[in-house]
Short mmCIF file of C-alpha atoms in Angstrom, two decimals:
data_model
loop_
_atom_site.label_atom_id
_atom_site.label_comp_id
_atom_site.label_asym_id
_atom_site.label_seq_id
_atom_site.Cartn_x
_atom_site.Cartn_y
_atom_site.Cartn_z
CA MET Q 1 7.12 -20.24 -4.08
CA GLU Q 2 3.94 -21.30 -5.87
CA SER Q 3 1.13 -18.77 -6.14
CA THR Q 4 -2.55 -19.33 -5.43
CA ALA Q 5 -3.63 -16.04 -7.02
CA SER Q 6 -5.90 -17.63 -9.59
CA ASP Q 7 -8.04 -14.49 -9.95
CA SER Q 8 -5.07 -12.31 -10.92
CA SER Q 9 -4.67 -13.98 -14.29
CA ALA Q 10 -6.86 -11.59 -16.29
CA PRO Q 11 -5.09 -9.07 -18.55
CA ALA Q 12 -4.78 -5.64 -17.01
CA THR Q 13 -6.71 -3.82 -19.71
CA SER Q 14 -7.48 -3.50 -23.38
CA SER Q 15 -8.68 0.13 -23.66
CA PRO Q 16 -6.87 2.46 -26.14
CA ALA Q 17 -5.83 4.92 -23.44
CA GLN Q 18 -4.17 2.19 -21.44
CA ALA Q 19 -1.86 1.47 -24.37
CA LEU Q 20 0.15 4.40 -23.01
CA ILE Q 21 1.43 1.91 -20.43
CA ASN Q 22 1.91 -1.69 -21.52
CA TRP Q 23 0.64 -3.37 -18.36
CA ASP Q 24 1.23 -6.91 -19.59
CA LEU Q 25 4.86 -6.02 -20.33
CA ALA Q 26 5.16 -4.47 -16.86
CA ALA Q 27 3.95 -7.72 -15.29
CA SER Q 28 6.21 -9.92 -17.40
CA THR Q 29 9.22 -7.65 -16.79
CA ALA Q 30 8.68 -7.82 -13.04
CA ALA Q 31 8.34 -11.61 -13.19
CA ARG Q 32 11.57 -11.87 -15.18
CA LEU Q 33 13.60 -9.58 -12.91
CA VAL Q 34 12.49 -10.66 -9.45
CA SER Q 35 14.00 -13.61 -7.63
CA ALA Q 36 11.72 -16.36 -6.39
CA GLY Q 37 12.71 -15.84 -2.77
CA PRO Q 38 13.80 -18.36 -0.14
CA THR Q 39 14.39 -21.93 -1.23
CA LEU Q 40 11.58 -24.17 -0.01
CA ASN Q 41 10.62 -27.72 -0.84
CA THR Q 42 7.07 -28.66 -1.80
CA GLY Q 43 6.11 -29.58 1.74
CA GLU Q 44 7.41 -26.26 3.13
CA ILE Q 45 5.56 -24.31 0.44
CA ASN Q 46 2.29 -26.07 1.19
CA GLU Q 47 2.77 -25.58 4.93
CA ALA Q 48 3.42 -21.84 4.52
CA VAL Q 49 0.39 -21.34 2.27
CA ASP Q 50 -1.94 -23.35 4.54
CA SER Q 51 -0.59 -21.60 7.63
CA LEU Q 52 -1.12 -18.11 6.18
CA ARG Q 53 -4.65 -18.95 5.13
CA LYS Q 54 -5.48 -20.29 8.58
CA LEU Q 55 -3.91 -17.35 10.42
CA ALA Q 56 -5.57 -14.82 8.12
CA ASP Q 57 -8.92 -16.25 9.25
CA ALA Q 58 -7.81 -16.44 12.88
CA SER Q 59 -6.80 -12.77 12.92
CA VAL Q 60 -10.26 -11.42 12.03
CA PRO Q 61 -11.91 -11.91 15.47
CA HIS Q 62 -8.96 -10.13 17.08
CA VAL Q 63 -9.35 -7.21 14.65
CA HIS Q 64 -13.05 -7.10 15.51
CA GLU Q 65 -12.39 -7.07 19.25
CA ILE Q 66 -9.70 -4.38 19.05
CA THR Q 67 -11.40 -2.05 16.55
CA GLY Q 68 -15.01 -2.55 17.56
CA LEU Q 69 -15.93 -2.47 13.87
CA ASP Q 70 -18.83 -4.80 13.12
CA ALA Q 71 -17.66 -5.00 9.50
CA ALA Q 72 -15.12 -7.53 10.72
CA LYS Q 73 -17.93 -10.01 11.32
CA ASP Q 74 -18.57 -10.60 7.63
CA LEU Q 75 -15.86 -10.19 4.99
CA ARG Q 76 -17.30 -12.55 2.41
CA ASP Q 77 -17.39 -9.87 -0.31
CA SER Q 78 -13.57 -9.94 -0.49
CA SER Q 79 -11.01 -12.75 -0.60
CA VAL Q 80 -7.63 -13.69 0.81
CA LEU Q 81 -4.95 -14.92 -1.59
CA VAL Q 82 -1.50 -16.26 -0.81
CA VAL Q 83 0.75 -15.21 -3.69
CA ASP Q 84 4.35 -15.24 -4.88
CA ARG Q 85 6.30 -12.14 -5.89
CA ALA Q 86 5.51 -12.32 -9.60
CA ASN Q 87 1.77 -12.59 -9.01
CA TRP Q 88 1.84 -9.74 -6.51
CA ALA Q 89 3.42 -7.59 -9.24
CA LYS Q 90 0.85 -8.75 -11.79
CA ALA Q 91 -2.02 -7.98 -9.42
CA ASN Q 92 -0.66 -4.48 -8.95
CA THR Q 93 -0.51 -3.81 -12.69
CA GLN Q 94 -4.24 -4.52 -12.74
CA SER Q 95 -4.88 -2.10 -9.87
CA PHE Q 96 -2.67 0.59 -11.38
CA ALA Q 97 -4.59 0.21 -14.65
CA VAL Q 98 -7.83 0.91 -12.76
CA MET Q 99 -6.39 3.87 -10.86
CA LEU Q 100 -4.77 5.56 -13.86
CA LYS Q 101 -7.36 4.84 -16.55
CA PRO Q 102 -9.37 8.09 -16.18
CA ALA Q 103 -6.25 10.29 -16.19
CA MET Q 104 -4.77 8.54 -19.21
CA GLU Q 105 -8.05 8.77 -21.12
CA LYS Q 106 -8.05 12.52 -20.51
CA MET Q 107 -4.42 12.75 -21.58
CA LEU Q 108 -5.08 10.78 -24.76
CA ALA Q 109 -8.10 12.95 -25.59
CA SER Q 110 -6.06 16.13 -25.14
CA ARG Q 111 -3.41 14.83 -27.53
CA ARG Q 112 -5.74 13.36 -30.13
CA GLY Q 113 -4.17 13.80 -33.54
CA THR Q 114 -0.70 14.45 -32.16
CA LEU Q 115 0.08 10.98 -30.80
CA SER Q 116 0.08 8.20 -33.38
CA PRO Q 117 -0.80 4.60 -32.42
CA ALA Q 118 2.80 3.60 -33.19
CA ALA Q 119 4.19 6.30 -30.89
CA ALA Q 120 1.74 5.34 -28.15
CA SER Q 121 2.80 1.69 -28.49
CA VAL Q 122 6.50 2.54 -28.21
CA SER Q 123 5.87 4.84 -25.27
CA GLY Q 124 3.74 2.16 -23.62
CA ALA Q 125 6.49 -0.43 -24.00
CA ILE Q 126 9.11 1.85 -22.47
CA THR Q 127 6.88 2.87 -19.58
CA GLY Q 128 5.75 -0.72 -19.04
CA SER Q 129 9.34 -1.94 -18.81
CA GLN Q 130 10.24 0.81 -16.34
CA LEU Q 131 7.21 0.10 -14.19
CA GLY Q 132 8.04 -3.61 -14.26
CA ALA Q 133 11.50 -2.89 -12.87
CA VAL Q 134 9.97 -0.86 -10.02
CA LEU Q 135 7.44 -3.60 -9.26
CA ALA Q 136 10.21 -6.21 -9.26
CA PHE Q 137 11.99 -4.26 -6.51
CA LEU Q 138 8.83 -3.70 -4.49
CA SER Q 139 7.64 -7.29 -4.86
CA SER Q 140 10.54 -8.51 -2.75
CA LYS Q 141 9.72 -6.05 0.08
CA VAL Q 142 5.95 -6.20 0.54
CA LEU Q 143 4.57 -8.63 3.13
CA GLY Q 144 0.92 -8.09 2.37
CA GLN Q 145 -1.50 -5.68 0.72
CA TYR Q 146 -5.22 -5.12 0.63
CA ASP Q 147 -6.30 -4.28 -2.91
CA PRO Q 148 -9.76 -2.65 -2.93
CA PHE Q 149 -9.62 -1.96 -6.69
CA ALA Q 150 -9.17 -5.51 -7.98
CA ALA Q 151 -12.81 -6.07 -8.91
CA LEU Q 152 -12.84 -2.95 -11.09
CA ALA Q 153 -10.14 -4.25 -13.46
CA GLU Q 154 -11.26 -5.41 -16.90
CA GLY Q 155 -11.93 -9.16 -16.89
CA SER Q 156 -11.26 -9.44 -13.16
CA LYS Q 157 -12.53 -12.46 -11.26
CA ALA Q 158 -11.96 -10.80 -7.88
CA PRO Q 159 -14.91 -10.47 -5.45
CA ALA Q 160 -16.80 -7.17 -5.33
CA ALA Q 161 -14.81 -5.62 -2.47
CA GLY Q 162 -11.37 -6.73 -3.66
CA ARG Q 163 -8.75 -9.05 -2.25
CA LEU Q 164 -6.08 -9.32 0.40
CA LEU Q 165 -2.70 -10.48 -0.91
CA LEU Q 166 -0.22 -12.17 1.43
CA VAL Q 167 3.22 -12.49 -0.19
CA ALA Q 168 4.37 -15.84 1.17
CA PRO Q 169 8.07 -15.82 0.12
CA ASN Q 170 8.61 -12.39 1.69
CA ILE Q 171 6.91 -13.35 4.95
CA VAL Q 172 8.99 -16.52 5.17
CA SER Q 173 12.16 -14.59 4.28
CA VAL Q 174 11.63 -11.96 6.99
CA GLU Q 175 10.66 -14.43 9.71
CA ARG Q 176 13.88 -16.35 8.97
CA GLU Q 177 15.92 -13.15 8.91
CA LEU Q 178 14.52 -12.09 12.29
CA ASN Q 179 14.76 -15.62 13.70
CA VAL Q 180 11.26 -15.42 15.18
CA THR Q 181 8.51 -18.00 15.64
CA PRO Q 182 6.86 -18.38 12.20
CA GLU Q 183 3.29 -18.80 13.43
CA ASP Q 184 3.55 -15.75 15.70
CA PHE Q 185 5.06 -13.57 12.99
CA ARG Q 186 2.51 -14.64 10.39
CA LEU Q 187 -0.40 -13.90 12.73
CA TRP Q 188 1.15 -10.50 13.56
CA VAL Q 189 1.38 -9.64 9.86
CA CYS Q 190 -2.16 -10.88 9.22
CA LEU Q 191 -3.52 -8.64 11.97
CA HIS Q 192 -2.18 -5.59 10.13
CA GLU Q 193 -3.34 -6.64 6.70
CA GLN Q 194 -6.78 -7.81 7.79
CA THR Q 195 -7.30 -4.43 9.44
CA HIS Q 196 -7.05 -2.82 6.01
CA ARG Q 197 -9.65 -5.25 4.73
CA VAL Q 198 -11.95 -4.30 7.61
CA GLN Q 199 -11.38 -0.56 7.05
CA PHE Q 200 -12.76 -0.72 3.52
CA ALA Q 201 -15.63 -2.94 4.66
CA ALA Q 202 -16.51 -0.43 7.39
CA ALA Q 203 -16.30 2.48 4.94
CA PRO Q 204 -17.62 1.19 1.59
CA TRP Q 205 -17.43 4.75 0.18
CA LEU Q 206 -13.64 4.83 0.74
CA ARG Q 207 -12.67 2.93 -2.41
CA HIS Q 208 -14.33 5.39 -4.77
CA HIS Q 209 -13.16 8.36 -2.71
CA MET Q 210 -9.56 7.21 -3.09
CA LEU Q 211 -10.06 6.63 -6.82
CA GLU Q 212 -11.34 10.19 -7.17
CA GLN Q 213 -8.33 11.56 -5.30
CA ILE Q 214 -5.86 9.45 -7.28
CA ASP Q 215 -7.55 10.57 -10.50
CA ASP Q 216 -7.18 14.18 -9.38
CA LEU Q 217 -3.50 13.77 -8.57
CA SER Q 218 -2.60 11.73 -11.64
CA GLY Q 219 -4.55 14.19 -13.78
CA HIS Q 220 -2.37 17.01 -12.50
CA LEU Q 221 0.84 15.07 -13.03
CA LEU Q 222 -0.04 13.74 -16.49
CA GLY Q 223 -1.60 17.07 -17.43
CA ASN Q 224 1.80 18.67 -16.93
CA VAL Q 225 3.50 16.05 -19.07
CA ASP Q 226 5.30 18.70 -21.13
CA THR Q 227 7.42 19.60 -18.10
CA LEU Q 228 7.50 16.10 -16.60
CA MET Q 229 11.02 15.22 -17.77
CA GLU Q 230 12.39 18.56 -16.57
CA ARG Q 231 10.86 18.06 -13.14
CA ALA Q 232 11.97 14.43 -13.03
CA SER Q 233 15.56 15.53 -13.70
CA ALA Q 234 15.27 18.08 -10.91
CA ALA Q 235 13.97 15.33 -8.61
CA ALA Q 236 16.93 13.08 -9.44
CA ARG Q 237 19.43 15.91 -8.85
CA SER Q 238 17.79 16.73 -5.53
CA LEU Q 239 17.90 13.10 -4.44
CA LYS Q 240 21.62 12.94 -5.26
CA ASP Q 241 22.27 16.14 -3.29
CA ARG Q 242 20.26 14.88 -0.33
CA SER Q 243 22.10 11.57 -0.30
CA VAL Q 244 25.37 13.48 0.01
CA THR Q 245 24.17 15.79 2.78
CA GLY Q 246 22.14 13.15 4.58
CA ASP Q 247 18.89 15.12 4.32
CA THR Q 248 15.72 13.04 4.08
CA PRO Q 249 13.17 13.72 1.34
CA GLY Q 250 9.72 14.63 2.63
CA ARG Q 251 7.75 12.07 0.65
CA GLY Q 252 10.38 10.62 -1.63
CA ALA Q 253 12.19 12.63 -4.28
CA ILE Q 254 9.60 11.96 -6.98
CA LEU Q 255 6.46 13.01 -5.11
CA ASP Q 256 8.33 15.67 -3.15
CA LEU Q 257 9.20 17.68 -6.25
CA LEU Q 258 6.75 16.78 -9.03
CA GLN Q 259 4.03 19.09 -7.79
CA ASN Q 260 2.46 22.51 -8.27
CA PRO Q 261 0.06 23.97 -5.63
CA GLU Q 262 -2.86 21.82 -6.85
CA GLU Q 263 -0.66 18.72 -6.79
CA LYS Q 264 0.48 19.60 -3.27
CA ALA Q 265 -3.13 19.69 -2.08
CA ALA Q 266 -3.92 16.36 -3.72
CA ILE Q 267 -0.78 14.73 -2.30
CA SER Q 268 -1.51 16.19 1.14
CA HIS Q 269 -4.97 14.61 1.21
CA LEU Q 270 -3.75 11.21 0.02
CA THR Q 271 -0.89 11.35 2.51
CA ALA Q 272 -3.35 11.98 5.33
CA VAL Q 273 -5.63 9.12 4.22
CA MET Q 274 -2.73 6.67 3.86
CA SER Q 275 -1.33 7.75 7.24
CA LEU Q 276 -4.73 7.07 8.80
CA LEU Q 277 -5.06 3.62 7.21
CA GLU Q 278 -1.51 2.50 7.95
CA GLY Q 279 -1.44 4.01 11.43
CA HIS Q 280 -4.74 2.40 12.39
CA ALA Q 281 -3.50 -0.99 11.18
CA ASN Q 282 -0.31 -0.56 13.19
CA VAL Q 283 -2.28 0.30 16.33
CA VAL Q 284 -4.29 -2.90 15.91
CA MET Q 285 -1.10 -4.84 15.25
CA ASP Q 286 0.47 -3.47 18.42
CA ALA Q 287 -2.63 -3.89 20.57
CA VAL Q 288 -2.18 -7.64 20.82
CA ASP Q 289 -0.46 -9.09 23.86
CA THR Q 290 1.36 -12.33 24.56
CA SER Q 291 -1.93 -14.18 25.02
CA ILE Q 292 -2.51 -13.75 21.26
CA VAL Q 293 1.03 -13.56 19.88
CA PRO Q 294 3.34 -15.08 22.53
CA SER Q 295 6.57 -13.62 21.13
CA VAL Q 296 5.11 -10.25 20.10
CA LYS Q 297 7.65 -8.18 22.06
CA THR Q 298 10.57 -9.87 20.37
CA ILE Q 299 8.93 -9.52 16.96
CA ARG Q 300 8.27 -5.80 17.45
CA GLN Q 301 11.83 -5.08 18.54
CA ARG Q 302 13.54 -7.07 15.81
CA PHE Q 303 11.21 -5.82 13.08
CA THR Q 304 11.79 -2.21 14.12
CA ASP Q 305 15.57 -2.70 14.17
CA ARG Q 306 15.55 -4.45 10.81
CA GLY Q 307 15.72 -1.32 8.64
CA LYS Q 308 18.97 -0.05 10.16
CA ASP Q 309 21.24 -2.27 8.08
CA ARG Q 310 19.99 -1.51 4.56
CA GLY Q 311 22.61 -1.08 1.87
CA VAL Q 312 23.36 2.17 0.06
CA MET Q 313 21.56 1.18 -3.17
CA GLU Q 314 18.44 0.03 -1.36
CA LYS Q 315 18.35 3.27 0.63
CA PHE Q 316 18.65 5.24 -2.62
CA ILE Q 317 15.77 3.36 -4.24
CA ARG Q 318 13.63 3.59 -1.11
CA ASN Q 319 14.13 7.36 -0.98
CA LEU Q 320 13.39 7.71 -4.69
CA LEU Q 321 10.12 5.77 -4.39
CA GLY Q 322 9.16 7.33 -1.08
CA LEU Q 323 9.19 4.06 0.87
CA ASP Q 324 10.83 5.60 3.92
CA ALA Q 325 8.19 8.31 3.78
CA LYS Q 326 5.62 5.50 3.85
CA MET Q 327 7.21 4.23 7.07
CA ARG Q 328 6.71 7.71 8.53
CA GLN Q 329 3.04 7.40 7.56
CA TYR Q 330 2.84 4.34 9.81
CA SER Q 331 4.24 6.21 12.82
CA ASP Q 332 2.45 9.52 12.16
CA GLY Q 333 -0.88 7.79 11.66
CA ALA Q 334 -0.44 5.59 14.70
CA ARG Q 335 0.22 8.63 16.89
CA PHE Q 336 -2.97 10.24 15.57
CA VAL Q 337 -5.07 7.14 16.24
CA ARG Q 338 -3.70 6.68 19.77
CA ALA Q 339 -4.22 10.36 20.60
CA VAL Q 340 -7.84 10.23 19.45
CA VAL Q 341 -8.56 6.94 21.24
CA ASP Q 342 -7.03 8.31 24.46
CA VAL Q 343 -9.58 11.15 24.44
CA ALA Q 344 -12.66 9.74 22.69
CA GLY Q 345 -12.20 5.98 22.93
CA MET Q 346 -12.32 3.61 19.98
CA GLU Q 347 -16.01 4.40 19.45
CA GLY Q 348 -15.19 8.07 19.02
CA PHE Q 349 -12.31 7.31 16.69
CA ASN Q 350 -14.55 5.09 14.54
CA ARG Q 351 -16.47 8.18 13.44
CA VAL Q 352 -13.66 8.53 10.90
CA TRP Q 353 -15.23 5.72 8.85
CA GLU Q 354 -18.65 7.39 8.59
CA SER Q 355 -17.96 9.71 5.63
CA ALA Q 356 -15.20 11.34 3.59
CA ASP Q 357 -15.84 14.58 5.50
CA HIS Q 358 -14.64 12.83 8.66
CA LEU Q 359 -11.24 11.89 7.23
CA PRO Q 360 -8.40 13.80 8.90
CA THR Q 361 -6.40 16.39 7.01
CA GLU Q 362 -2.61 16.24 7.01
CA PRO Q 363 -2.37 18.99 9.71
CA GLU Q 364 -4.88 17.01 11.80
CA ILE Q 365 -2.78 13.86 11.48
CA HIS Q 366 0.03 15.79 13.17
CA ASP Q 367 -2.26 17.45 15.74
CA ALA Q 368 -5.15 15.17 16.74
CA LYS Q 369 -6.75 17.95 18.79
CA LEU Q 370 -7.69 19.69 15.55
CA TRP Q 371 -9.65 16.64 14.39
CA LEU Q 372 -11.21 16.06 17.81
CA ASN Q 373 -12.40 19.67 17.91
CA ARG Q 374 -13.81 19.47 14.38
CA MET Q 375 -15.70 16.29 15.30
CA GLY Q 376 -16.94 17.80 18.57
CA LEU Q 377 -15.24 15.09 20.64
#
């Protein structure tokens, strides 16, 4: 599948701190390990790319009508790109470099004089290779992603507000697997992904708020680097034990265990924000009827049932990375959004985009009445 992600070609970074992770090696490792996806001829590739572009545009008025967010009227400060798996992975190395740069600069400063350039280079190569393997796995699963951090990467050509990535081979693969109408499925996916684009347009402060929270969390994790391997080993042992007993990790074995009280607070806030964003997008996705997506009922049912037949290894990796926890974010967040809209309407719910103080906490995600009371709704 040919990529059109021309603005993801810039190197991830060149700063000294970022040498702790070799981002270029991560991108090349992911590209080497991942399969191209379904076999398509040139005509089928062009049709899929053109179709996704058209449906991405067509989904925006529906998002506007459902959400009532005027930000959906003008999204020219961000772009839509149809990409292949390798370029999705490369784009994410650039975003990770942006998100982790402050924490790694602090870590490098704290170890100045104890970490030689040669040691940093070796460590960066190892970490880059490991990250590339993770991205290779993820790149075959993701259908789309809004990246609000793209413009902040060094040398980036992305528009100011970022870019929406639609991973064409994965969308085609899933629509074939589900045996659903391609145009309906692609529009359904675009509705979800365009909602994320609209969320960040409606709340322009959200990008920097998330960067601050990610910096806080990564600072805690990297600041405790001396015990990182010990805690990682404990996480792996716990995951093995849970796989035997059938217990489900709370947020994935890694994030579930690599945390002290400060880390727990940071993870709790990010979990609540991600639940809000994903749940809201799912509510929009599910608000369409057959007049917009004719086969939407079939798509919903088959997509929901799809995860039941995953193999043992994929389940292990998904638990380790917290991907099943991410699916719970979709359902938890959607319940919160629906509960708020039932009481306060979409206009009342949209107060959540006004400031960081209006974001729900994790307890509020699970009990919408708490948020409604705090907002005076």
